[in-house]
Coordinates of N, CA and C in Angstrom, one line a residue:
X1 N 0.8 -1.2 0.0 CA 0.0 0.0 0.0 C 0.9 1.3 0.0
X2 N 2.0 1.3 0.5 CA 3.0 1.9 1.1 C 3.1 2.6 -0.5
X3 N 3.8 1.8 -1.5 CA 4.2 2.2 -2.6 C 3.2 2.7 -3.3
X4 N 1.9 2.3 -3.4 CA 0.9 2.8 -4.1 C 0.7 4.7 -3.9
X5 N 1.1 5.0 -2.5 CA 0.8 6.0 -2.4 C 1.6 7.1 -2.7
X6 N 2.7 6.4 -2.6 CA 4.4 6.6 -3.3 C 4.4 7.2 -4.8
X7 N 3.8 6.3 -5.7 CA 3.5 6.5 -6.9 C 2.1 7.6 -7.2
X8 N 1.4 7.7 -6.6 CA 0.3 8.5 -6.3 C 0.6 10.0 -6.4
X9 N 1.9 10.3 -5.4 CA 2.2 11.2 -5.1 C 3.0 11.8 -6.2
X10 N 3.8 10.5 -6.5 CA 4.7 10.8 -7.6 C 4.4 11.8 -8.8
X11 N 3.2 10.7 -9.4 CA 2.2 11.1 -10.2 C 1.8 12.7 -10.4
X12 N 1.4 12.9 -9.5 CA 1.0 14.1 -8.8 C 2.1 15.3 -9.1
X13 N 3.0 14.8 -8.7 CA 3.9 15.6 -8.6 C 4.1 16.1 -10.1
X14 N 4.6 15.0 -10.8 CA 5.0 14.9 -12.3 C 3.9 15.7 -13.2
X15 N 2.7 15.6 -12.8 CA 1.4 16.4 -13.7 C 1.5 18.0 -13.3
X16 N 1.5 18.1 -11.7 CA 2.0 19.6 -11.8 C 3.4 20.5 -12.4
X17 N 4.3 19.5 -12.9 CA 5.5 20.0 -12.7 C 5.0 20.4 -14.7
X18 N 4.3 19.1 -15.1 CA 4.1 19.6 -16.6 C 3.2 20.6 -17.2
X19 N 2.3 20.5 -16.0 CA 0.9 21.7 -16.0 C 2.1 23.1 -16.0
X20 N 3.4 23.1 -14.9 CA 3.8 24.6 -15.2 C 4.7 24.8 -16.6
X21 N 4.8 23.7 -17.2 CA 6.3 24.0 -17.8 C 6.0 25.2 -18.9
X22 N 5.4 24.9 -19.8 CA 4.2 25.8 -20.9 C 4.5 27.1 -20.2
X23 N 4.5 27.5 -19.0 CA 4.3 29.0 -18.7 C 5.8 29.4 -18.0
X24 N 6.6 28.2 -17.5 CA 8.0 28.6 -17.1 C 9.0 28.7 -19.0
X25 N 8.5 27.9 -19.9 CA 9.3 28.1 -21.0 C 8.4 29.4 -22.0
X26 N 7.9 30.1 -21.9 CA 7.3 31.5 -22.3 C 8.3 32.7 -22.6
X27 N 8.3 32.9 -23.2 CA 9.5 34.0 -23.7 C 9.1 35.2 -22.4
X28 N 9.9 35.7 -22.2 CA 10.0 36.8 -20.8 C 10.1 37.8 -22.1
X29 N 8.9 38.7 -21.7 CA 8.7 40.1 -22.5 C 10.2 41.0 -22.2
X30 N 10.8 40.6 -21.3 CA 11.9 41.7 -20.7 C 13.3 40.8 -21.8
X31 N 13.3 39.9 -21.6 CA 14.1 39.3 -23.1 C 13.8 39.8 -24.7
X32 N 12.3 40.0 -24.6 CA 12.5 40.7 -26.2 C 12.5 42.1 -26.5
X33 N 12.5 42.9 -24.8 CA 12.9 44.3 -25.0 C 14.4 44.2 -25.1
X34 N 15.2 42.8 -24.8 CA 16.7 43.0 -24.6 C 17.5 43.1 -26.0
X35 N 16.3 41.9 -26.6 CA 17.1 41.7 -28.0 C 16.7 43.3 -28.7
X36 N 15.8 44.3 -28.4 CA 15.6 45.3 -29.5 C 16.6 46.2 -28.6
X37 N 16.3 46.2 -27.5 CA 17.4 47.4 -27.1 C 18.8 47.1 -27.7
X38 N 19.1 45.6 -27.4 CA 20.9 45.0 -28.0 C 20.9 46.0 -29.4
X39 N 19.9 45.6 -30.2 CA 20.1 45.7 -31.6 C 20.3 47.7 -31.0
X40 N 19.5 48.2 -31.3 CA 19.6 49.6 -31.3 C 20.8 50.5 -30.8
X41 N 21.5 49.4 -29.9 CA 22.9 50.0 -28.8 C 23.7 49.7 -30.2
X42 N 23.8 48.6 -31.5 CA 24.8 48.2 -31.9 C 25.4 47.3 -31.9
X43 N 24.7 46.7 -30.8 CA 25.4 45.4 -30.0 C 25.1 44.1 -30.5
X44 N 25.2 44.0 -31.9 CA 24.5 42.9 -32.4 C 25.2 41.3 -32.9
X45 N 26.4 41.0 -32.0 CA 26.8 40.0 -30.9 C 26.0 39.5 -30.0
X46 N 25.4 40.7 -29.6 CA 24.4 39.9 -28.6 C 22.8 39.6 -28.7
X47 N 22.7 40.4 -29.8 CA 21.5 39.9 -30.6 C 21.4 38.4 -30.5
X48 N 22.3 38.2 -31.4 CA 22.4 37.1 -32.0 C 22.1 35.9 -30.9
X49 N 23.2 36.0 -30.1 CA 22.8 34.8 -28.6 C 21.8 35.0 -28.1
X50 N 21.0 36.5 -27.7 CA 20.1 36.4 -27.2 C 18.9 36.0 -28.2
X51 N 18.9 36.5 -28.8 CA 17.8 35.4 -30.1 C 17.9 33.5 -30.2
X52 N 19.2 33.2 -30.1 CA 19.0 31.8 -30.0 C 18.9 31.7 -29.1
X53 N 18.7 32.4 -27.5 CA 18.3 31.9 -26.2 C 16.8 32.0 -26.2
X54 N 16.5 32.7 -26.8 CA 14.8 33.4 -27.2 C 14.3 32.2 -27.8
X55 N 14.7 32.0 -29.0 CA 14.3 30.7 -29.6 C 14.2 29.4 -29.0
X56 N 14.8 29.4 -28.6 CA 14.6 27.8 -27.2 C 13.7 27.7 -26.8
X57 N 13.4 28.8 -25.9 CA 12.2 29.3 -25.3 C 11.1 29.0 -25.9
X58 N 10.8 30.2 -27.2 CA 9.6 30.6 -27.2 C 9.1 29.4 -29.0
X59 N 9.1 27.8 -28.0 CA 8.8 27.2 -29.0 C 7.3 26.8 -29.5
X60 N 6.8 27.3 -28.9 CA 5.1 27.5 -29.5 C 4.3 28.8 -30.2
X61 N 5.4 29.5 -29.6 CA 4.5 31.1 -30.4 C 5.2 31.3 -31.3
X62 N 4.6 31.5 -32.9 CA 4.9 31.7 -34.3 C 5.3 33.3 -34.7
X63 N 4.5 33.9 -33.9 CA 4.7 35.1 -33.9 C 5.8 35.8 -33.5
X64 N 5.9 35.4 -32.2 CA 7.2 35.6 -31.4 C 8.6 35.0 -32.2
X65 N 8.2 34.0 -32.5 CA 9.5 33.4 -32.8 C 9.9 34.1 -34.6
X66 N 9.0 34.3 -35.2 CA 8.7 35.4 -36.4 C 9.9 36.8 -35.8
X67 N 9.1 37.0 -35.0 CA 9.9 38.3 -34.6 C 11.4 38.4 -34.2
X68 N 11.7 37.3 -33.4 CA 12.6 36.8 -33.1 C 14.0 36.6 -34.0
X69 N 13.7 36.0 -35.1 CA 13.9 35.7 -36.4 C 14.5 36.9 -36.9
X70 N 13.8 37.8 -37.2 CA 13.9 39.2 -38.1 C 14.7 39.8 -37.4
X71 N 15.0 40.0 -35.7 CA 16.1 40.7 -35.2 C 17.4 39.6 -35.3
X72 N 17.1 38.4 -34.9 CA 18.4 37.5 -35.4 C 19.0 38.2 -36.6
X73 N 18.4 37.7 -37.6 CA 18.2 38.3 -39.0 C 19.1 39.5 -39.4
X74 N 18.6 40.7 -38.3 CA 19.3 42.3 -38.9 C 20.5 42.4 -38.4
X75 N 20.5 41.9 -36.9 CA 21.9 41.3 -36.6 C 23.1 41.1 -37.6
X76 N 22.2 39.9 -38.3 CA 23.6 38.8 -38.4 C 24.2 39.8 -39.9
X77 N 22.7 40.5 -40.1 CA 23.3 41.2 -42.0 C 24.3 42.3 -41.2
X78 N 24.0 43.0 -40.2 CA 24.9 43.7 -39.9 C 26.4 43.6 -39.1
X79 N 26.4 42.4 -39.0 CA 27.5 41.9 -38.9 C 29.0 40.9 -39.8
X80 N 27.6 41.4 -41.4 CA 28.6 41.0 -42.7 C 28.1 39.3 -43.0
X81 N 27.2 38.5 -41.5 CA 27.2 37.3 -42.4 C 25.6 37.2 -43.1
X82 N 26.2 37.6 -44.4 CA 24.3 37.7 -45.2 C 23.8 36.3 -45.6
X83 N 24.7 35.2 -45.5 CA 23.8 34.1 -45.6 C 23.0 33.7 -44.8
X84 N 23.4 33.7 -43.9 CA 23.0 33.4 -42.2 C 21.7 34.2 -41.9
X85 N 21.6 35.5 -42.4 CA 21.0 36.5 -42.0 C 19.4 35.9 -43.0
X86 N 19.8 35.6 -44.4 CA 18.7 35.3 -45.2 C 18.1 34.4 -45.0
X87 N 18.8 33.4 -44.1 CA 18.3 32.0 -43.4 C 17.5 32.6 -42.4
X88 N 17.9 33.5 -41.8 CA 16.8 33.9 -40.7 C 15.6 34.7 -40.7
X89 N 15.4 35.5 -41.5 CA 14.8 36.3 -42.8 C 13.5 35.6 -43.2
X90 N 14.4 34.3 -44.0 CA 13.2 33.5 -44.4 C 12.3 32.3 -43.8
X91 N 12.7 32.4 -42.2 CA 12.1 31.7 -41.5 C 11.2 32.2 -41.2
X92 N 11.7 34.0 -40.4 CA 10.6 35.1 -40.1 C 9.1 35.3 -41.0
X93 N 9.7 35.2 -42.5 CA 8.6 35.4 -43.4 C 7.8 34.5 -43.2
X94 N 8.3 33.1 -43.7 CA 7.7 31.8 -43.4 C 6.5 31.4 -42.3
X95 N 7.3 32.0 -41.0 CA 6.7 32.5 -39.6 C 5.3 33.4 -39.4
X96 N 5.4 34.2 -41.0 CA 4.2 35.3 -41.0 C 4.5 36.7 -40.3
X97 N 6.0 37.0 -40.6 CA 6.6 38.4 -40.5 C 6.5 39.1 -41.6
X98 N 5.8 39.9 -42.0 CA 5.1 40.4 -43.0 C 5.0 41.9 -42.8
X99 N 6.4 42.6 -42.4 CA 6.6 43.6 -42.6 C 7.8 44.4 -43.5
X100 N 7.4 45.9 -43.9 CA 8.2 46.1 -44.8 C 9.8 46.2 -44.8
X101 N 10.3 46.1 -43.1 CA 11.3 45.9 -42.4 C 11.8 44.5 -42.8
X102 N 11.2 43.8 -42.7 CA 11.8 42.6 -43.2 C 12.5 42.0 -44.7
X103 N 11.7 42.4 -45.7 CA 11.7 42.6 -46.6 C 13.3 43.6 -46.9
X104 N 12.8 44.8 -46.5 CA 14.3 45.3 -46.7 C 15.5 45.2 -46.4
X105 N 15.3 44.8 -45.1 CA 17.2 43.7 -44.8 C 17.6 42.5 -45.4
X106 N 16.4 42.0 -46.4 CA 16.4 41.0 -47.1 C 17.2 42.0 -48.3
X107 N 16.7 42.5 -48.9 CA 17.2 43.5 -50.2 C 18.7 43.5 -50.0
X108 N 19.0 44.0 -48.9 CA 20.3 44.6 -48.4 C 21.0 43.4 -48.3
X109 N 20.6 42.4 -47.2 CA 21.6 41.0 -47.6 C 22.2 40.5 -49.0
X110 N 20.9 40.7 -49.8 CA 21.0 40.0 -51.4 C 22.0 41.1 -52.0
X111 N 21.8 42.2 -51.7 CA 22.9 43.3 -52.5 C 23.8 42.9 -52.2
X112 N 24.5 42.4 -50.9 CA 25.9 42.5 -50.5 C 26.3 41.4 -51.1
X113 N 25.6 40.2 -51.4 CA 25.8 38.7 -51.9 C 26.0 39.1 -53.5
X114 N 26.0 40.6 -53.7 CA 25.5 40.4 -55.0 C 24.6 40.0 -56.2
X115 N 22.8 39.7 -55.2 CA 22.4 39.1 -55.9 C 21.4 40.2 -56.5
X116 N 21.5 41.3 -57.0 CA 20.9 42.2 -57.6 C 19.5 41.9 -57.5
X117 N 19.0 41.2 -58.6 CA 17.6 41.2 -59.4 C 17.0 40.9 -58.1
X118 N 17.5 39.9 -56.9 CA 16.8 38.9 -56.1 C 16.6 40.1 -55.0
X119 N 17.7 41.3 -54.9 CA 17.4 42.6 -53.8 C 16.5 43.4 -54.6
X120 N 16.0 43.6 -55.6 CA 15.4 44.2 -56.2 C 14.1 44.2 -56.0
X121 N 13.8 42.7 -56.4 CA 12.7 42.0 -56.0 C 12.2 42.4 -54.6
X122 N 13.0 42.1 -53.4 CA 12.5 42.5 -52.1 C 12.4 43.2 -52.2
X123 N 13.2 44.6 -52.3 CA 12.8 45.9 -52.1 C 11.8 46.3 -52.6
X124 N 10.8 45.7 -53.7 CA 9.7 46.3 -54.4 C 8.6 45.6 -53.3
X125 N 9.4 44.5 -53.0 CA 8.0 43.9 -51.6 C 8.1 45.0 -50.6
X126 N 9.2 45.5 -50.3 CA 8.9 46.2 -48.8 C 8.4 47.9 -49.2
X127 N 8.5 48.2 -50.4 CA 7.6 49.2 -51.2 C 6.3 48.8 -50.9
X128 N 6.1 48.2 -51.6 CA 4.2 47.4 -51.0 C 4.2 47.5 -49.7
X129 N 4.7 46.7 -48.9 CA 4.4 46.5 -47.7 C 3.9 47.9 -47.0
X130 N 4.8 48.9 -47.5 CA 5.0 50.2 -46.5 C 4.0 51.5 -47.6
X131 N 3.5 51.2 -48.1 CA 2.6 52.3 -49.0 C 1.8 52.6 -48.2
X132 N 1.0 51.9 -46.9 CA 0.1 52.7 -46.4 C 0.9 53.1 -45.1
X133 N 2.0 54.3 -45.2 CA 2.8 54.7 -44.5 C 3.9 55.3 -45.3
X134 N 3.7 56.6 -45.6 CA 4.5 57.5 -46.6 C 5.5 57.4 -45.8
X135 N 5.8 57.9 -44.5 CA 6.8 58.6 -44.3 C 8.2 57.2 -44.0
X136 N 7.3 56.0 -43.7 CA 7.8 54.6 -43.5 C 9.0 54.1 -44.9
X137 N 8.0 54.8 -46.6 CA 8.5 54.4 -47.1 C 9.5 55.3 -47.8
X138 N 9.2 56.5 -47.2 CA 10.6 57.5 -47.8 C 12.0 57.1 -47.2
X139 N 11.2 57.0 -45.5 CA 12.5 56.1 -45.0 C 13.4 54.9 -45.8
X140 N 12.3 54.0 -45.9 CA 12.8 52.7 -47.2 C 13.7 52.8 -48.0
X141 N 13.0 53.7 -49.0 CA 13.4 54.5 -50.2 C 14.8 54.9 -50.0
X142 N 15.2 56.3 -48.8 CA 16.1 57.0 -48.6 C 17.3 55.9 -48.1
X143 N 17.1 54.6 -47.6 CA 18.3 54.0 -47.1 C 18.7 52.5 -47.7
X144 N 17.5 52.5 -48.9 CA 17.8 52.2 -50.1 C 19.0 52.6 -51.1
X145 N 18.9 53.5 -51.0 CA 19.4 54.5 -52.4 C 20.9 54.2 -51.5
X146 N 20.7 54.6 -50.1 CA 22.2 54.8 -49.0 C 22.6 53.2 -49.5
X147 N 22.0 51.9 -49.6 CA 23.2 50.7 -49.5 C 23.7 50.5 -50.5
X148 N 22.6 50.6 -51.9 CA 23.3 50.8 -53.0 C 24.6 51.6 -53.4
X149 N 24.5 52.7 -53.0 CA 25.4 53.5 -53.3 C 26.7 53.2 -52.3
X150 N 26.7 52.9 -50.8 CA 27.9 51.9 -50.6 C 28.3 51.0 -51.1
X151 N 27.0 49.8 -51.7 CA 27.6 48.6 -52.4 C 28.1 48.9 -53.6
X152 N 28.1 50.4 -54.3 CA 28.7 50.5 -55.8 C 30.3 51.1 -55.4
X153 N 30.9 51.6 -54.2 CA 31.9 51.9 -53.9 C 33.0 50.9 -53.6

């Protein structure tokens, strides 16, 4: 009987420990202020780990992990590795990141790869994306014209 209650308890134990886990592995909102503050300091070394620590985490939400993605992503282009970056890029889209932001660090990876027609292509997506938002897309537009014109030097 002894053991029965043993296992009982056990049981018990094991159901609550899995009832929490779902809300102990939840991406911490204060982690994805870290990855955008990293990114905006420059610090995008640490993007990068903190997005694969993010990723671990936040393995059920599509959205999150979308987002997640697209700062891995701007990171890794701004740190020169653009294949890595388009790999991340195209997960986010995949994911249902469907911003014009996205789109255009995609453009900018493919320029630096050299892949013209294929940055072209994006760039005219993140045109779309951002039309209902002029000032979004002059931005676009304006730092457009800026990679080109480094990539032609």
């Amino acid at each position: 009987m002894r053991s029965t209650a043993s296992i009982s308890a056990a049981t018990l134990i094991m159901v609550l420990i899995f009832a929490c886990v779902p809300s102990a592995w939840a991406m911490d909102p204060v982690t994805m202020d870290e990855i955008r503050t990293a990114y905006r300091e420059g610090r995008d070394g640490d993007v990068v780990v903190l997005a694969d620590r993010a990723l671990a985490d936040a393995t059920g939400d599509r959205a999150l992990r979308a987002e997640i993605n697209f700062w891995r992503g701007a990171a890794l282009r701004r740190l020169k590795r653009h294949e890595e970056a388009l790999v991340a890029f195209d997960v986010a889209r995949d994911l249902g990141f469907a911003r014009p932001e996205l789109q255009f660090e995609r453009a900018v990876a493919l320029l630096k790869l050299g892949k013209q027609e294929e940055a072209d292509r994006a760039f005219q997506e993140a045109e779309k994306l951002a039309q209902e938002d002029p000032p979004k897309l002059d931005d676009l537009r304006r730092r457009w014209r800026e990679a080109r014109d480094q990539d032609q030097k």
